[in-house]
């Protein structure tokens, strides 16, 4: 994953983060340490990891080239591919098969969805696939049903591409601003553009000619513009990885920055938030000409590319911990940076603040994504081809 950096940072005033009725962490981030325990290897440029959350203890690793690998027992990597979309995917840089997600009732409704940059034109494609059963060891690419595409006509970077089901069974999709640097087309703030957004759909039902419906609780569900109806939150640069908090359904978003800052956003289950790009980057003004009339939600945490967090370049958003193996760490949000390899914990405290601490190091393996298993233990994949589990200890 590479970021395109462009100069031109200025300073300005910003809105404060929106209040979140969220779970309070049970321990200070500074009182824990983490390391990565290797579970399996041999993957080719893995970018995401997930499970079907169906109790089958199967793990699925998404490879950027357009393939998904099946892991059973936590460590056994099956030969062959669970899903092979290489003929349809353009891969390289920030393009490829970006993530998959399984139906919340996969054991009885064996559908899965994928987000990938398609070979024909580089557009972000969101599609559904149908497994023959929940226990199948492969899914045919011929079962693909396209839901919608996000045009990406000029640049190859900033595609987003995270898929996650949230509260109510609705499917969230992250999209980048369309690429290059500085959001040259102003897509992130433009509500009629699908780029630079969190989109939300009801993927379990069909409406008209669409293989999805618009939830009535989407902020613009009655808009005349079809794109605008899909928008849940906006003003994002490249939300490469975001997650749903298992305890309260809130959203944790790792939004990749431009020149100098990476940010973590944490908001509740109600949509309608403008995160400010490209008026601002983190807590600073980036392009003052794009600030007028906007009511923006600030990040809960920002880190810089220099000094204390040297060599940072792209935040890899993670998950809030709600497993059982390390119950003392409940509520802590763990994340990393692709370039620096630093591992951090961030926790909302009883005063509504978000103290953060560096809690470990991943070294030069280049983490690309986090996930959860069926027990809410945190997993991670890295560009070195390995699958890891996060091990948390008290300091």
CSV table of C-alpha atoms in Angstrom, one decimal:
chain,number,residue,atom,x,y,z
A,1,UNK,CA,0.0,0.0,0.0
A,2,UNK,CA,1.5,3.3,-1.1
A,3,UNK,CA,0.4,6.9,-0.3
A,4,UNK,CA,0.8,9.8,-2.7
A,5,UNK,CA,2.0,12.8,-0.7
A,6,UNK,CA,1.4,16.4,-1.8
A,7,UNK,CA,2.7,19.5,-0.1
A,8,UNK,CA,0.5,22.4,1.0
A,9,UNK,CA,-0.5,22.1,4.7
A,10,UNK,CA,-1.9,25.1,6.5
A,11,UNK,CA,-3.3,25.6,10.0
A,12,UNK,CA,-6.9,26.3,10.9
A,13,UNK,CA,-9.6,25.8,13.5
A,14,UNK,CA,-11.6,22.5,13.5
A,15,UNK,CA,-14.7,21.1,15.0
A,16,UNK,CA,-14.4,18.9,18.1
A,17,UNK,CA,-15.2,15.2,17.8
A,18,UNK,CA,-18.8,14.2,18.1
A,19,UNK,CA,-19.9,12.6,21.4
A,20,UNK,CA,-20.2,8.8,21.2
A,21,UNK,CA,-22.3,6.8,23.6
A,22,UNK,CA,-19.6,4.1,23.6
A,23,UNK,CA,-18.1,1.4,25.7
A,24,UNK,CA,-15.4,2.6,28.2
A,25,UNK,CA,-12.2,0.7,28.1
A,26,UNK,CA,-11.5,-1.4,31.2
A,27,UNK,CA,-7.9,-0.5,31.4
A,28,UNK,CA,-5.6,2.3,30.3
A,29,UNK,CA,-3.8,1.7,27.0
A,30,UNK,CA,-0.5,2.4,28.7
A,31,UNK,CA,-1.0,-0.7,31.0
A,32,UNK,CA,-1.0,-3.3,28.2
A,33,UNK,CA,1.5,-4.7,25.7
A,34,UNK,CA,0.9,-6.7,22.6
A,35,UNK,CA,2.8,-8.9,20.2
A,36,UNK,CA,1.9,-10.8,17.1
A,37,UNK,CA,1.7,-14.6,17.2
A,38,UNK,CA,2.2,-16.2,13.8
A,39,UNK,CA,-0.6,-18.7,12.9
A,40,UNK,CA,0.0,-19.4,9.3
A,41,UNK,CA,2.1,-18.3,6.3
A,42,UNK,CA,2.6,-18.6,2.6
A,43,UNK,CA,-0.1,-16.1,1.5
A,44,UNK,CA,0.5,-13.8,-1.5
A,45,UNK,CA,0.1,-10.1,-0.5
A,46,UNK,CA,-2.7,-10.7,2.0
A,47,UNK,CA,-4.8,-7.5,2.7
A,48,UNK,CA,-7.7,-8.7,4.8
A,49,UNK,CA,-8.8,-11.5,7.1
A,50,UNK,CA,-12.2,-12.5,8.4
A,51,UNK,CA,-14.4,-15.4,9.4
A,52,UNK,CA,-18.0,-16.3,8.6
A,53,UNK,CA,-18.9,-16.0,12.3
A,54,UNK,CA,-20.9,-19.3,11.9
A,55,UNK,CA,-19.1,-21.3,14.6
A,56,UNK,CA,-17.2,-23.3,12.0
A,57,UNK,CA,-13.7,-22.0,13.2
A,58,UNK,CA,-12.8,-21.3,9.6
A,59,UNK,CA,-10.7,-18.2,8.7
A,60,UNK,CA,-10.6,-16.6,5.2
A,61,UNK,CA,-7.6,-14.6,4.0
A,62,UNK,CA,-8.0,-12.2,1.1
A,63,UNK,CA,-5.1,-11.9,-1.2
A,64,UNK,CA,-4.7,-8.7,-3.2
A,65,UNK,CA,-4.1,-10.5,-6.5
A,66,UNK,CA,-7.8,-11.6,-6.5
A,67,UNK,CA,-7.9,-14.7,-4.4
A,68,UNK,CA,-9.2,-15.9,-1.1
A,69,UNK,CA,-7.6,-18.7,0.9
A,70,UNK,CA,-9.3,-20.9,3.5
A,71,UNK,CA,-7.6,-21.7,6.8
A,72,UNK,CA,-9.0,-24.3,9.2
A,73,UNK,CA,-8.1,-25.1,12.8
A,74,UNK,CA,-6.4,-21.7,13.0
A,75,UNK,CA,-3.2,-22.8,11.2
A,76,UNK,CA,-4.0,-25.2,8.3
A,77,UNK,CA,-4.0,-23.4,4.9
A,78,UNK,CA,-6.0,-25.3,2.3
A,79,UNK,CA,-4.5,-25.8,-1.1
A,80,UNK,CA,-6.3,-24.1,-4.0
A,81,UNK,CA,-8.5,-21.0,-3.6
A,82,UNK,CA,-11.8,-20.5,-1.8
A,83,UNK,CA,-12.6,-17.8,-4.3
A,84,UNK,CA,-10.6,-16.9,-7.5
A,85,UNK,CA,-11.3,-13.6,-9.2
A,86,UNK,CA,-7.9,-13.1,-10.8
A,87,UNK,CA,-9.5,-12.8,-14.3
A,88,UNK,CA,-11.6,-9.9,-13.2
A,89,UNK,CA,-9.3,-8.0,-10.8
A,90,UNK,CA,-6.6,-5.5,-11.6
A,91,UNK,CA,-4.0,-5.7,-8.9
A,92,UNK,CA,-1.0,-3.7,-7.8
A,93,UNK,CA,-0.3,-0.6,-5.7
A,94,UNK,CA,-3.6,0.1,-4.0
A,95,UNK,CA,-5.7,-2.0,-6.4
A,96,UNK,CA,-6.9,-5.6,-6.1
A,97,UNK,CA,-9.3,-7.7,-4.2
A,98,UNK,CA,-9.7,-5.6,-1.2
A,99,UNK,CA,-12.0,-7.5,1.2
A,100,UNK,CA,-14.8,-10.0,1.6
A,101,UNK,CA,-17.6,-10.3,4.1
A,102,UNK,CA,-20.1,-13.2,4.9
A,103,UNK,CA,-23.8,-13.1,5.4
A,104,UNK,CA,-24.6,-12.7,9.1
A,105,UNK,CA,-26.6,-16.0,8.9
A,106,UNK,CA,-24.1,-17.7,6.6
A,107,UNK,CA,-24.7,-21.2,8.0
A,108,UNK,CA,-28.3,-21.1,6.5
A,109,UNK,CA,-27.8,-18.3,3.9
A,110,UNK,CA,-24.4,-19.0,2.3
A,111,UNK,CA,-23.8,-15.7,0.6
A,112,UNK,CA,-20.7,-13.5,0.6
A,113,UNK,CA,-19.8,-10.1,-0.8
A,114,UNK,CA,-16.5,-8.9,-2.3
A,115,UNK,CA,-15.0,-5.5,-3.1
A,116,UNK,CA,-12.4,-5.3,-5.8
A,117,UNK,CA,-11.0,-3.0,-8.5
A,118,UNK,CA,-12.1,-4.5,-11.8
A,119,UNK,CA,-9.8,-5.1,-14.6
A,120,UNK,CA,-11.8,-3.4,-17.3
A,121,UNK,CA,-11.6,0.1,-16.0
A,122,UNK,CA,-10.3,0.2,-12.4
A,123,UNK,CA,-13.7,0.9,-10.9
A,124,UNK,CA,-14.5,-0.4,-7.4
A,125,UNK,CA,-16.9,-3.3,-7.9
A,126,UNK,CA,-19.1,-4.5,-5.1
A,127,UNK,CA,-20.5,-8.0,-5.8
A,128,UNK,CA,-22.3,-10.9,-4.2
A,129,UNK,CA,-21.4,-14.6,-4.5
A,130,UNK,CA,-23.2,-17.7,-3.6
A,131,UNK,CA,-21.5,-20.7,-1.9
A,132,UNK,CA,-23.1,-24.1,-2.5
A,133,UNK,CA,-23.1,-24.6,1.3
A,134,UNK,CA,-21.5,-23.1,4.4
A,135,UNK,CA,-19.1,-26.0,4.5
A,136,UNK,CA,-18.0,-25.7,0.9
A,137,UNK,CA,-14.2,-25.3,0.4
A,138,UNK,CA,-14.6,-23.2,-2.7
A,139,UNK,CA,-17.0,-20.7,-4.3
A,140,UNK,CA,-17.5,-20.4,-8.0
A,141,UNK,CA,-16.8,-17.0,-9.5
A,142,UNK,CA,-19.7,-17.7,-11.9
A,143,UNK,CA,-22.1,-17.0,-9.1
A,144,UNK,CA,-21.2,-13.3,-9.1
A,145,UNK,CA,-24.1,-10.8,-9.0
A,146,UNK,CA,-22.9,-7.2,-9.3
A,147,UNK,CA,-24.5,-4.7,-6.8
A,148,UNK,CA,-22.9,-1.5,-7.9
A,149,UNK,CA,-19.6,0.1,-9.0
A,150,UNK,CA,-17.8,3.2,-7.8
A,151,UNK,CA,-16.2,4.9,-10.9
A,152,UNK,CA,-12.4,5.4,-10.7
A,153,UNK,CA,-11.6,6.8,-14.1
A,154,UNK,CA,-8.3,8.6,-13.7
A,155,UNK,CA,-6.1,7.4,-10.8
A,156,UNK,CA,-5.4,4.0,-9.3
A,157,UNK,CA,-5.0,4.9,-5.6
A,158,UNK,CA,-7.6,5.6,-2.8
A,159,UNK,CA,-10.1,2.8,-3.3
A,160,UNK,CA,-11.1,2.1,0.3
A,161,UNK,CA,-12.8,-1.3,-0.1
A,162,UNK,CA,-13.6,-2.5,3.4
A,163,UNK,CA,-16.9,-4.5,3.7
A,164,UNK,CA,-18.5,-5.1,7.2
A,165,UNK,CA,-22.0,-5.9,8.4
A,166,UNK,CA,-23.2,-3.6,11.2
A,167,UNK,CA,-26.2,-3.4,13.5
A,168,UNK,CA,-29.5,-4.2,11.9
A,169,UNK,CA,-27.8,-6.5,9.4
A,170,UNK,CA,-26.9,-3.6,7.0
A,171,UNK,CA,-23.7,-3.8,4.9
A,172,UNK,CA,-21.2,-0.9,5.2
A,173,UNK,CA,-18.7,-0.2,2.3
A,174,UNK,CA,-15.8,2.2,2.5
A,175,UNK,CA,-14.6,4.1,-0.5
A,176,UNK,CA,-11.6,6.4,-1.1
A,177,UNK,CA,-11.8,9.8,-2.6
A,178,UNK,CA,-10.8,8.7,-6.1
A,179,UNK,CA,-7.1,9.2,-5.9
A,180,UNK,CA,-4.1,11.3,-6.7
A,181,UNK,CA,-3.5,13.8,-3.8
A,182,UNK,CA,-5.7,16.5,-2.4
A,183,UNK,CA,-8.9,15.1,-3.8
A,184,UNK,CA,-8.7,17.1,-7.0
A,185,UNK,CA,-12.3,16.5,-7.9
A,186,UNK,CA,-13.7,17.3,-4.5
A,187,UNK,CA,-15.4,13.9,-4.3
A,188,UNK,CA,-15.2,13.4,-0.5
A,189,UNK,CA,-17.5,16.3,0.3
A,190,UNK,CA,-19.8,15.9,-2.8
A,191,UNK,CA,-22.8,13.9,-1.7
A,192,UNK,CA,-23.7,12.9,-5.2
A,193,UNK,CA,-20.3,11.1,-5.5
A,194,UNK,CA,-19.8,7.6,-4.1
A,195,UNK,CA,-16.1,8.3,-3.4
A,196,UNK,CA,-14.7,9.3,0.0
A,197,UNK,CA,-17.6,7.8,1.8
A,198,UNK,CA,-19.0,5.2,4.1
A,199,UNK,CA,-21.9,3.7,2.2
A,200,UNK,CA,-24.7,1.6,3.7
A,201,UNK,CA,-27.1,-0.8,2.1
A,202,UNK,CA,-29.6,-3.5,3.0
A,203,UNK,CA,-27.9,-6.4,1.1
A,204,UNK,CA,-30.4,-9.0,2.2
A,205,UNK,CA,-33.3,-7.7,0.1
A,206,UNK,CA,-33.9,-6.6,-3.5
A,207,UNK,CA,-35.6,-3.3,-4.4
A,208,UNK,CA,-36.6,-2.9,-8.1
A,209,UNK,CA,-33.7,-3.8,-10.4
A,210,UNK,CA,-31.2,-3.5,-7.6
A,211,UNK,CA,-29.8,-6.5,-5.6
A,212,UNK,CA,-30.0,-4.4,-2.5
A,213,UNK,CA,-32.3,-1.8,-0.8
A,214,UNK,CA,-31.7,1.5,0.8
A,215,UNK,CA,-32.2,1.4,4.6
A,216,UNK,CA,-34.9,3.9,5.7
A,217,UNK,CA,-32.5,5.1,8.4
A,218,UNK,CA,-29.8,6.2,5.9
A,219,UNK,CA,-29.4,10.0,6.2
A,220,UNK,CA,-30.5,10.7,2.6
A,221,UNK,CA,-32.7,7.7,1.9
A,222,UNK,CA,-35.3,9.8,0.2
A,223,UNK,CA,-32.9,11.8,-2.0
A,224,UNK,CA,-33.6,12.1,-5.7
A,225,UNK,CA,-30.0,11.3,-6.5
A,226,UNK,CA,-29.4,7.5,-6.5
A,227,UNK,CA,-25.8,7.9,-5.2
A,228,UNK,CA,-26.8,10.2,-2.4
A,229,UNK,CA,-29.2,7.6,-1.0
A,230,UNK,CA,-26.3,5.2,-0.4
A,231,UNK,CA,-24.3,7.7,1.7
A,232,UNK,CA,-24.0,7.1,5.4
A,233,UNK,CA,-21.0,9.3,6.3
A,234,UNK,CA,-18.7,11.3,4.1
A,235,UNK,CA,-15.6,13.6,4.0
A,236,UNK,CA,-13.1,10.7,4.1
A,237,UNK,CA,-9.8,10.5,2.2
A,238,UNK,CA,-9.1,6.8,2.2
A,239,UNK,CA,-10.8,4.7,4.9
A,240,UNK,CA,-8.7,1.7,4.0
A,241,UNK,CA,-9.9,-0.2,7.2
A,242,UNK,CA,-12.8,0.4,9.5
A,243,UNK,CA,-14.6,-1.8,12.0
A,244,UNK,CA,-17.8,-2.2,14.0
A,245,UNK,CA,-17.5,-2.3,17.8
A,246,UNK,CA,-18.9,-5.6,18.9
A,247,UNK,CA,-20.2,-4.2,22.1
A,248,UNK,CA,-22.2,-1.2,20.9
A,249,UNK,CA,-22.2,-1.1,17.1
A,250,UNK,CA,-20.2,2.1,16.9
A,251,UNK,CA,-17.8,2.7,14.0
A,252,UNK,CA,-14.0,2.9,14.3
A,253,UNK,CA,-12.5,4.4,11.1
A,254,UNK,CA,-8.8,4.5,10.2
A,255,UNK,CA,-8.6,7.3,7.6
A,256,UNK,CA,-5.3,7.5,5.7
A,257,UNK,CA,-3.8,11.0,5.7
A,258,UNK,CA,-2.2,13.2,3.1
A,259,UNK,CA,1.1,14.9,4.0
A,260,UNK,CA,1.6,14.7,7.7
A,261,UNK,CA,-1.2,13.2,9.8
A,262,UNK,CA,-3.2,9.9,10.1
A,263,UNK,CA,-6.5,9.9,12.0
A,264,UNK,CA,-8.8,7.6,13.9
A,265,UNK,CA,-12.5,8.5,13.9
A,266,UNK,CA,-15.0,7.0,16.3
A,267,UNK,CA,-18.7,7.7,15.9
A,268,UNK,CA,-22.1,6.2,17.0
A,269,UNK,CA,-24.6,4.2,15.0
A,270,UNK,CA,-26.4,7.2,13.5
A,271,UNK,CA,-25.1,8.4,10.2
A,272,UNK,CA,-24.8,11.9,8.7
A,273,UNK,CA,-21.2,12.8,9.8
A,274,UNK,CA,-18.9,14.8,7.6
A,275,UNK,CA,-15.3,14.0,8.6
A,276,UNK,CA,-13.9,17.1,6.8
A,277,UNK,CA,-11.6,16.0,4.0
A,278,UNK,CA,-10.2,17.8,2.1
A,279,UNK,CA,-10.9,20.9,4.1
A,280,UNK,CA,-8.8,19.4,6.7
A,281,UNK,CA,-6.2,16.6,7.4
A,282,UNK,CA,-6.4,15.4,11.0
A,283,UNK,CA,-6.8,18.4,13.2
A,284,UNK,CA,-5.3,20.9,10.7
A,285,UNK,CA,-6.6,22.8,7.8
A,286,UNK,CA,-5.5,21.4,4.4
A,287,UNK,CA,-7.6,23.2,1.8
A,288,UNK,CA,-9.4,26.2,3.3
A,289,UNK,CA,-11.4,26.7,0.1
A,290,UNK,CA,-13.3,23.5,0.9
A,291,UNK,CA,-14.4,24.4,4.4
A,292,UNK,CA,-17.3,26.8,3.9
A,293,UNK,CA,-20.7,25.7,5.2
A,294,UNK,CA,-19.5,22.3,6.5
A,295,UNK,CA,-20.3,21.0,9.9
A,296,UNK,CA,-17.5,18.6,10.5
A,297,UNK,CA,-16.8,15.8,13.0
A,298,UNK,CA,-13.3,15.7,14.3
A,299,UNK,CA,-11.1,12.7,14.8
A,300,UNK,CA,-10.7,11.2,18.3
A,301,UNK,CA,-7.0,10.6,17.7
A,302,UNK,CA,-4.3,11.9,15.3
A,303,UNK,CA,-0.7,10.9,14.9
A,304,UNK,CA,2.0,12.5,12.8
A,305,UNK,CA,4.5,11.2,10.3
A,306,UNK,CA,7.4,12.7,12.2
A,307,UNK,CA,9.1,13.0,15.5
A,308,UNK,CA,7.3,10.7,18.0
A,309,UNK,CA,5.8,8.5,15.3
A,310,UNK,CA,8.6,8.5,12.7
A,311,UNK,CA,8.2,6.8,9.4
A,312,UNK,CA,4.4,6.6,9.6
A,313,UNK,CA,2.6,6.8,6.3
A,314,UNK,CA,-0.8,5.0,6.3
A,315,UNK,CA,-2.9,4.0,9.3
A,316,UNK,CA,-4.1,0.4,9.4
A,317,UNK,CA,-7.4,0.6,11.3
A,318,UNK,CA,-8.1,-2.2,13.6
A,319,UNK,CA,-10.7,-3.4,16.1
A,320,UNK,CA,-11.9,-2.8,19.6
A,321,UNK,CA,-11.2,-5.8,21.7
A,322,UNK,CA,-14.1,-7.8,23.1
A,323,UNK,CA,-12.8,-11.3,23.3
A,324,UNK,CA,-12.5,-13.6,26.3
A,325,UNK,CA,-8.8,-14.5,26.3
A,326,UNK,CA,-7.7,-11.1,27.5
A,327,UNK,CA,-10.8,-9.9,29.3
A,328,UNK,CA,-8.7,-7.2,31.1
A,329,UNK,CA,-8.4,-5.4,27.8
A,330,UNK,CA,-12.0,-5.1,26.8
A,331,UNK,CA,-12.9,-1.9,24.9
A,332,UNK,CA,-9.3,-1.1,23.8
A,333,UNK,CA,-9.0,-0.3,20.1
A,334,UNK,CA,-5.8,-1.7,18.5
A,335,UNK,CA,-4.4,-0.4,15.3
A,336,UNK,CA,-1.1,0.1,13.4
A,337,UNK,CA,0.7,1.9,10.6
A,338,UNK,CA,1.8,0.3,7.3
A,339,UNK,CA,5.2,1.9,7.2
A,340,UNK,CA,6.3,2.3,10.9
A,341,UNK,CA,5.0,-1.0,12.1
A,342,UNK,CA,4.1,0.6,15.5
A,343,UNK,CA,1.2,-1.0,17.3
A,344,UNK,CA,-1.0,1.2,19.4
A,345,UNK,CA,-4.0,0.9,21.7
A,346,UNK,CA,-6.6,3.6,22.1
A,347,UNK,CA,-9.3,3.5,24.8
A,348,UNK,CA,-12.3,5.7,25.5
A,349,UNK,CA,-12.1,6.7,29.2
A,350,UNK,CA,-14.9,7.6,31.6
A,351,UNK,CA,-14.4,11.3,30.9
A,352,UNK,CA,-15.0,10.8,27.1
A,353,UNK,CA,-11.3,11.2,26.3
A,354,UNK,CA,-9.3,8.8,24.1
A,355,UNK,CA,-5.8,8.3,25.6
A,356,UNK,CA,-3.4,6.3,23.3
A,357,UNK,CA,-0.2,4.4,23.9
A,358,UNK,CA,2.3,2.6,21.8
A,359,UNK,CA,2.0,-1.0,22.9
A,360,UNK,CA,4.1,-3.1,20.5
A,361,UNK,CA,6.1,-3.3,17.3
A,362,UNK,CA,5.4,-5.3,14.2
A,363,UNK,CA,8.7,-4.4,12.6
A,364,UNK,CA,9.1,-4.3,8.8
A,365,UNK,CA,6.4,-6.9,8.0
A,366,UNK,CA,4.0,-4.2,6.7
A,367,UNK,CA,0.7,-5.0,8.3
A,368,UNK,CA,-2.2,-4.5,5.9
A,369,UNK,CA,-5.3,-5.4,7.8
A,370,UNK,CA,-6.9,-6.6,11.0
A,371,UNK,CA,-9.9,-9.0,11.6
A,372,UNK,CA,-11.7,-10.9,14.2
A,373,UNK,CA,-12.4,-14.6,14.7
A,374,UNK,CA,-15.7,-16.0,15.9
A,375,UNK,CA,-14.6,-15.4,19.5
A,376,UNK,CA,-13.7,-11.7,18.8
A,377,UNK,CA,-10.0,-12.4,19.2
A,378,UNK,CA,-8.1,-10.0,16.9
A,379,UNK,CA,-6.2,-11.4,13.9
A,380,UNK,CA,-3.9,-9.5,11.5
A,381,UNK,CA,-2.3,-10.1,8.1
A,382,UNK,CA,0.9,-8.6,6.7
A,383,UNK,CA,2.5,-8.1,3.3
A,384,UNK,CA,5.2,-10.7,4.3
A,385,UNK,CA,2.5,-13.4,3.7
A,386,UNK,CA,1.7,-14.3,7.3
A,387,UNK,CA,-1.5,-14.5,9.4
A,388,UNK,CA,-1.1,-13.5,13.0
A,389,UNK,CA,-3.2,-13.4,16.2
A,390,UNK,CA,-2.8,-10.5,18.6
A,391,UNK,CA,-1.6,-11.5,22.0
A,392,UNK,CA,-2.2,-9.0,24.8
A,393,UNK,CA,-0.5,-8.9,28.2
A,394,UNK,CA,-0.5,-6.5,31.2
A,395,UNK,CA,2.5,-4.3,31.7
